PDB file of C-alpha atoms in Angstrom:
ATOM      1  CA  UNK A   1      42.131 116.894   0.569  1.00 49.00           C
ATOM      2  CA  UNK A   2      45.442 118.666   0.131  1.00 49.00           C
ATOM      3  CA  UNK A   3      45.084 119.009  -3.725  1.00 44.00           C
ATOM      4  CA  UNK A   4      41.928 121.088  -2.791  1.00 40.00           C
ATOM      5  CA  UNK A   5      43.546 123.054  -0.096  1.00 41.00           C
ATOM      6  CA  UNK A   6      46.460 124.172  -2.632  1.00 38.00           C
ATOM      7  CA  UNK A   7      43.468 125.110  -5.360  1.00 39.00           C
ATOM      8  CA  UNK A   8      42.029 127.124  -2.659  1.00 39.00           C
ATOM      9  CA  UNK A   9      45.266 128.724  -2.019  1.00 38.00           C
ATOM     10  CA  UNK A  10      45.862 129.782  -5.292  1.00 38.00           C
ATOM     11  CA  UNK A  11      42.294 130.878  -5.746  1.00 38.00           C
ATOM     12  CA  UNK A  12      42.382 133.187  -3.209  1.00 41.00           C
ATOM     13  CA  UNK A  13      45.591 134.526  -4.178  1.00 40.00           C
ATOM     14  CA  UNK A  14      44.683 135.737  -7.565  1.00 41.00           C
ATOM     15  CA  UNK A  15      41.102 136.487  -6.232  1.00 41.00           C
ATOM     16  CA  UNK A  16      42.993 138.981  -3.766  1.00 43.00           C
ATOM     17  CA  UNK A  17      45.843 140.113  -7.055  1.00 48.00           C
ATOM     18  CA  UNK A  18      43.036 140.781  -9.549  1.00 53.00           C
ATOM     19  CA  UNK A  19      40.781 143.290  -7.240  1.00 68.00           C
ATOM     20  CA  UNK A  20      40.417 146.748  -8.473  1.00 86.00           C
ATOM     21  CA  UNK A  21      40.455 150.045  -6.581  1.00 91.00           C
ATOM     22  CA  UNK A  22      37.535 152.390  -6.795  1.00 95.00           C
ATOM     23  CA  UNK A  23      37.839 156.389  -6.989  1.00 96.00           C
ATOM     24  CA  UNK A  24      34.972 158.602  -6.253  1.00 98.00           C
ATOM     25  CA  UNK A  25      35.466 162.346  -7.088  1.00 98.00           C
ATOM     26  CA  UNK A  26      34.195 164.800  -4.407  1.00 98.00           C
ATOM     27  CA  UNK A  27      33.011 168.323  -4.106  1.00 98.00           C
ATOM     28  CA  UNK A  28      34.860 168.802  -0.905  1.00 98.00           C
ATOM     29  CA  UNK A  29      38.911 168.948  -0.444  1.00 96.00           C
ATOM     30  CA  UNK A  30      38.373 166.199   2.385  1.00 96.00           C
ATOM     31  CA  UNK A  31      36.286 163.522   0.820  1.00 96.00           C
ATOM     32  CA  UNK A  32      33.372 164.220   2.150  1.00 96.00           C
ATOM     33  CA  UNK A  33      30.661 166.061   0.444  1.00 97.00           C
ATOM     34  CA  UNK A  34      28.810 165.038  -2.540  1.00 98.00           C
ATOM     35  CA  UNK A  35      30.966 162.404  -3.371  1.00 98.00           C
ATOM     36  CA  UNK A  36      30.108 160.894  -6.914  1.00 97.00           C
ATOM     37  CA  UNK A  37      29.476 157.297  -8.506  1.00 97.00           C
ATOM     38  CA  UNK A  38      32.336 154.905  -8.090  1.00 97.00           C
ATOM     39  CA  UNK A  39      34.878 154.246 -10.629  1.00 96.00           C
ATOM     40  CA  UNK A  40      37.502 151.433 -11.549  1.00 96.00           C
ATOM     41  CA  UNK A  41      41.092 152.887 -11.784  1.00 95.00           C
ATOM     42  CA  UNK A  42      41.505 150.094 -13.853  1.00 94.00           C
ATOM     43  CA  UNK A  43      39.083 151.877 -16.222  1.00 93.00           C
ATOM     44  CA  UNK A  44      41.456 154.611 -18.672  1.00 92.00           C
ATOM     45  CA  UNK A  45      38.284 156.343 -19.955  1.00 97.00           C
ATOM     46  CA  UNK A  46      38.127 159.971 -19.494  1.00 98.00           C
ATOM     47  CA  UNK A  47      36.330 161.837 -16.353  1.00 98.00           C
ATOM     48  CA  UNK A  48      35.361 164.741 -16.624  1.00 98.00           C
ATOM     49  CA  UNK A  49      34.979 165.993 -13.041  1.00 98.00           C
ATOM     50  CA  UNK A  50      35.438 169.766 -13.551  1.00 97.00           C
ATOM     51  CA  UNK A  51      34.905 171.503 -10.338  1.00 96.00           C
ATOM     52  CA  UNK A  52      35.994 168.418  -7.906  1.00 98.00           C
ATOM     53  CA  UNK A  53      38.417 169.021  -5.161  1.00 97.00           C
ATOM     54  CA  UNK A  54      39.248 165.369  -3.958  1.00 97.00           C
ATOM     55  CA  UNK A  55      39.333 161.770  -4.831  1.00 96.00           C
ATOM     56  CA  UNK A  56      38.240 159.105  -2.361  1.00 95.00           C
ATOM     57  CA  UNK A  57      40.119 155.809  -2.963  1.00 93.00           C
ATOM     58  CA  UNK A  58      38.408 152.321  -1.611  1.00 90.00           C
ATOM     59  CA  UNK A  59      39.298 148.740  -2.057  1.00 85.00           C
ATOM     60  CA  UNK A  60      42.762 149.735  -2.186  1.00 77.00           C
ATOM     61  CA  UNK A  61      44.878 146.606  -4.183  1.00 76.00           C
ATOM     62  CA  UNK A  62      48.844 146.590  -5.086  1.00 70.00           C
ATOM     63  CA  UNK A  63      48.370 147.815  -9.021  1.00 76.00           C
ATOM     64  CA  UNK A  64      50.408 150.700  -9.909  1.00 83.00           C
ATOM     65  CA  UNK A  65      48.018 153.594 -11.247  1.00 91.00           C
ATOM     66  CA  UNK A  66      48.459 157.041 -12.423  1.00 95.00           C
ATOM     67  CA  UNK A  67      46.611 160.006 -12.433  1.00 97.00           C
ATOM     68  CA  UNK A  68      46.464 162.266 -15.321  1.00 98.00           C
ATOM     69  CA  UNK A  69      44.877 165.730 -15.214  1.00 98.00           C
ATOM     70  CA  UNK A  70      43.611 167.642 -18.432  1.00 98.00           C
ATOM     71  CA  UNK A  71      42.963 171.607 -18.346  1.00 97.00           C
ATOM     72  CA  UNK A  72      39.902 171.090 -20.770  1.00 97.00           C
ATOM     73  CA  UNK A  73      37.279 168.615 -20.772  1.00 98.00           C
ATOM     74  CA  UNK A  74      37.368 165.175 -22.732  1.00 98.00           C
ATOM     75  CA  UNK A  75      41.091 164.337 -21.940  1.00 98.00           C
ATOM     76  CA  UNK A  76      42.386 165.842 -24.789  1.00 98.00           C
ATOM     77  CA  UNK A  77      46.254 166.172 -23.655  1.00 98.00           C
ATOM     78  CA  UNK A  78      48.018 166.083 -20.340  1.00 98.00           C
ATOM     79  CA  UNK A  79      49.376 169.363 -17.970  1.00 97.00           C
ATOM     80  CA  UNK A  80      50.062 167.094 -14.769  1.00 97.00           C
ATOM     81  CA  UNK A  81      50.260 163.629 -13.716  1.00 97.00           C
ATOM     82  CA  UNK A  82      50.745 161.875 -10.144  1.00 96.00           C
ATOM     83  CA  UNK A  83      52.436 159.032 -10.382  1.00 93.00           C
ATOM     84  CA  UNK A  84      51.883 155.921  -8.167  1.00 88.00           C
ATOM     85  CA  UNK A  85      49.339 158.022  -6.509  1.00 89.00           C
ATOM     86  CA  UNK A  86      48.374 155.185  -4.598  1.00 84.00           C
ATOM     87  CA  UNK A  87      51.715 154.315  -3.535  1.00 76.00           C
ATOM     88  CA  UNK A  88      51.630 150.537  -4.428  1.00 68.00           C
ATOM     89  CA  UNK A  89      54.494 147.875  -4.816  1.00 59.00           C
ATOM     90  CA  UNK A  90      56.694 149.273  -2.356  1.00 51.00           C
ATOM     91  CA  UNK A  91      56.972 147.204   0.151  1.00 52.00           C
ATOM     92  CA  UNK A  92      55.511 143.572   1.071  1.00 49.00           C
ATOM     93  CA  UNK A  93      52.101 143.456   2.096  1.00 51.00           C
ATOM     94  CA  UNK A  94      48.985 142.874   0.398  1.00 54.00           C
ATOM     95  CA  UNK A  95      47.900 146.743   0.904  1.00 59.00           C
ATOM     96  CA  UNK A  96      48.331 150.160  -0.494  1.00 68.00           C
ATOM     97  CA  UNK A  97      50.252 152.732   1.640  1.00 66.00           C
ATOM     98  CA  UNK A  98      48.682 155.954  -0.503  1.00 68.00           C
ATOM     99  CA  UNK A  99      45.934 157.983   0.874  1.00 70.00           C
ATOM    100  CA  UNK A 100      42.319 157.002   0.863  1.00 86.00           C
ATOM    101  CA  UNK A 101      41.388 160.786   0.211  1.00 92.00           C
ATOM    102  CA  UNK A 102      43.465 162.680  -2.234  1.00 93.00           C
ATOM    103  CA  UNK A 103      43.218 166.639  -2.091  1.00 95.00           C
ATOM    104  CA  UNK A 104      43.178 168.203  -5.725  1.00 96.00           C
ATOM    105  CA  UNK A 105      43.324 171.893  -4.548  1.00 95.00           C
ATOM    106  CA  UNK A 106      46.902 171.400  -4.061  1.00 91.00           C
ATOM    107  CA  UNK A 107      47.674 170.362  -7.940  1.00 92.00           C
ATOM    108  CA  UNK A 108      47.498 172.491 -11.094  1.00 91.00           C
ATOM    109  CA  UNK A 109      43.572 172.533 -11.738  1.00 90.00           C
ATOM    110  CA  UNK A 110      41.694 170.167 -14.484  1.00 96.00           C
ATOM    111  CA  UNK A 111      38.592 170.069 -16.223  1.00 97.00           C
ATOM    112  CA  UNK A 112      38.393 165.963 -17.087  1.00 98.00           C
ATOM    113  CA  UNK A 113      41.059 163.073 -15.691  1.00 98.00           C
ATOM    114  CA  UNK A 114      41.609 159.746 -16.887  1.00 98.00           C
ATOM    115  CA  UNK A 115      43.891 156.779 -14.820  1.00 97.00           C
ATOM    116  CA  UNK A 116      46.169 155.012 -16.522  1.00 96.00           C
ATOM    117  CA  UNK A 117      48.429 151.545 -15.400  1.00 92.00           C
ATOM    118  CA  UNK A 118      51.411 152.939 -16.007  1.00 93.00           C
ATOM    119  CA  UNK A 119      53.873 155.832 -14.716  1.00 94.00           C
ATOM    120  CA  UNK A 120      53.489 159.404 -16.029  1.00 97.00           C
ATOM    121  CA  UNK A 121      54.966 160.454 -19.389  1.00 97.00           C
ATOM    122  CA  UNK A 122      56.090 164.150 -20.475  1.00 97.00           C
ATOM    123  CA  UNK A 123      52.830 166.753 -20.236  1.00 97.00           C
ATOM    124  CA  UNK A 124      52.046 167.309 -23.836  1.00 97.00           C
ATOM    125  CA  UNK A 125      49.486 170.087 -23.382  1.00 94.00           C
TER     126      UNK A 125
END
């Protein structure tokens, strides 16, 4: 019985630790209008989201995620980056202090974006 409980606790911990955060790009700066399909921030692929004004985050987890901006389609380079956009890992607990809605209108314009699981590197455009 005790072994079953220990295994259950370990499985529950790894289920939480491996959960992913999802993002939706929206047409307004308050994450209410025309939000697109949810994408995992664990996927480093390029997102061509020209004209979007905000990003809605849900199912926040403890992973460090940075958002890379590119001034043209297909993410050829980085002209801006938001380091640790979810503000995770800075305190104890199973949640992030970061925004559930990130306003893109306060950042330099971009036509494409990608999420990375590390800190921002230097701009290279």
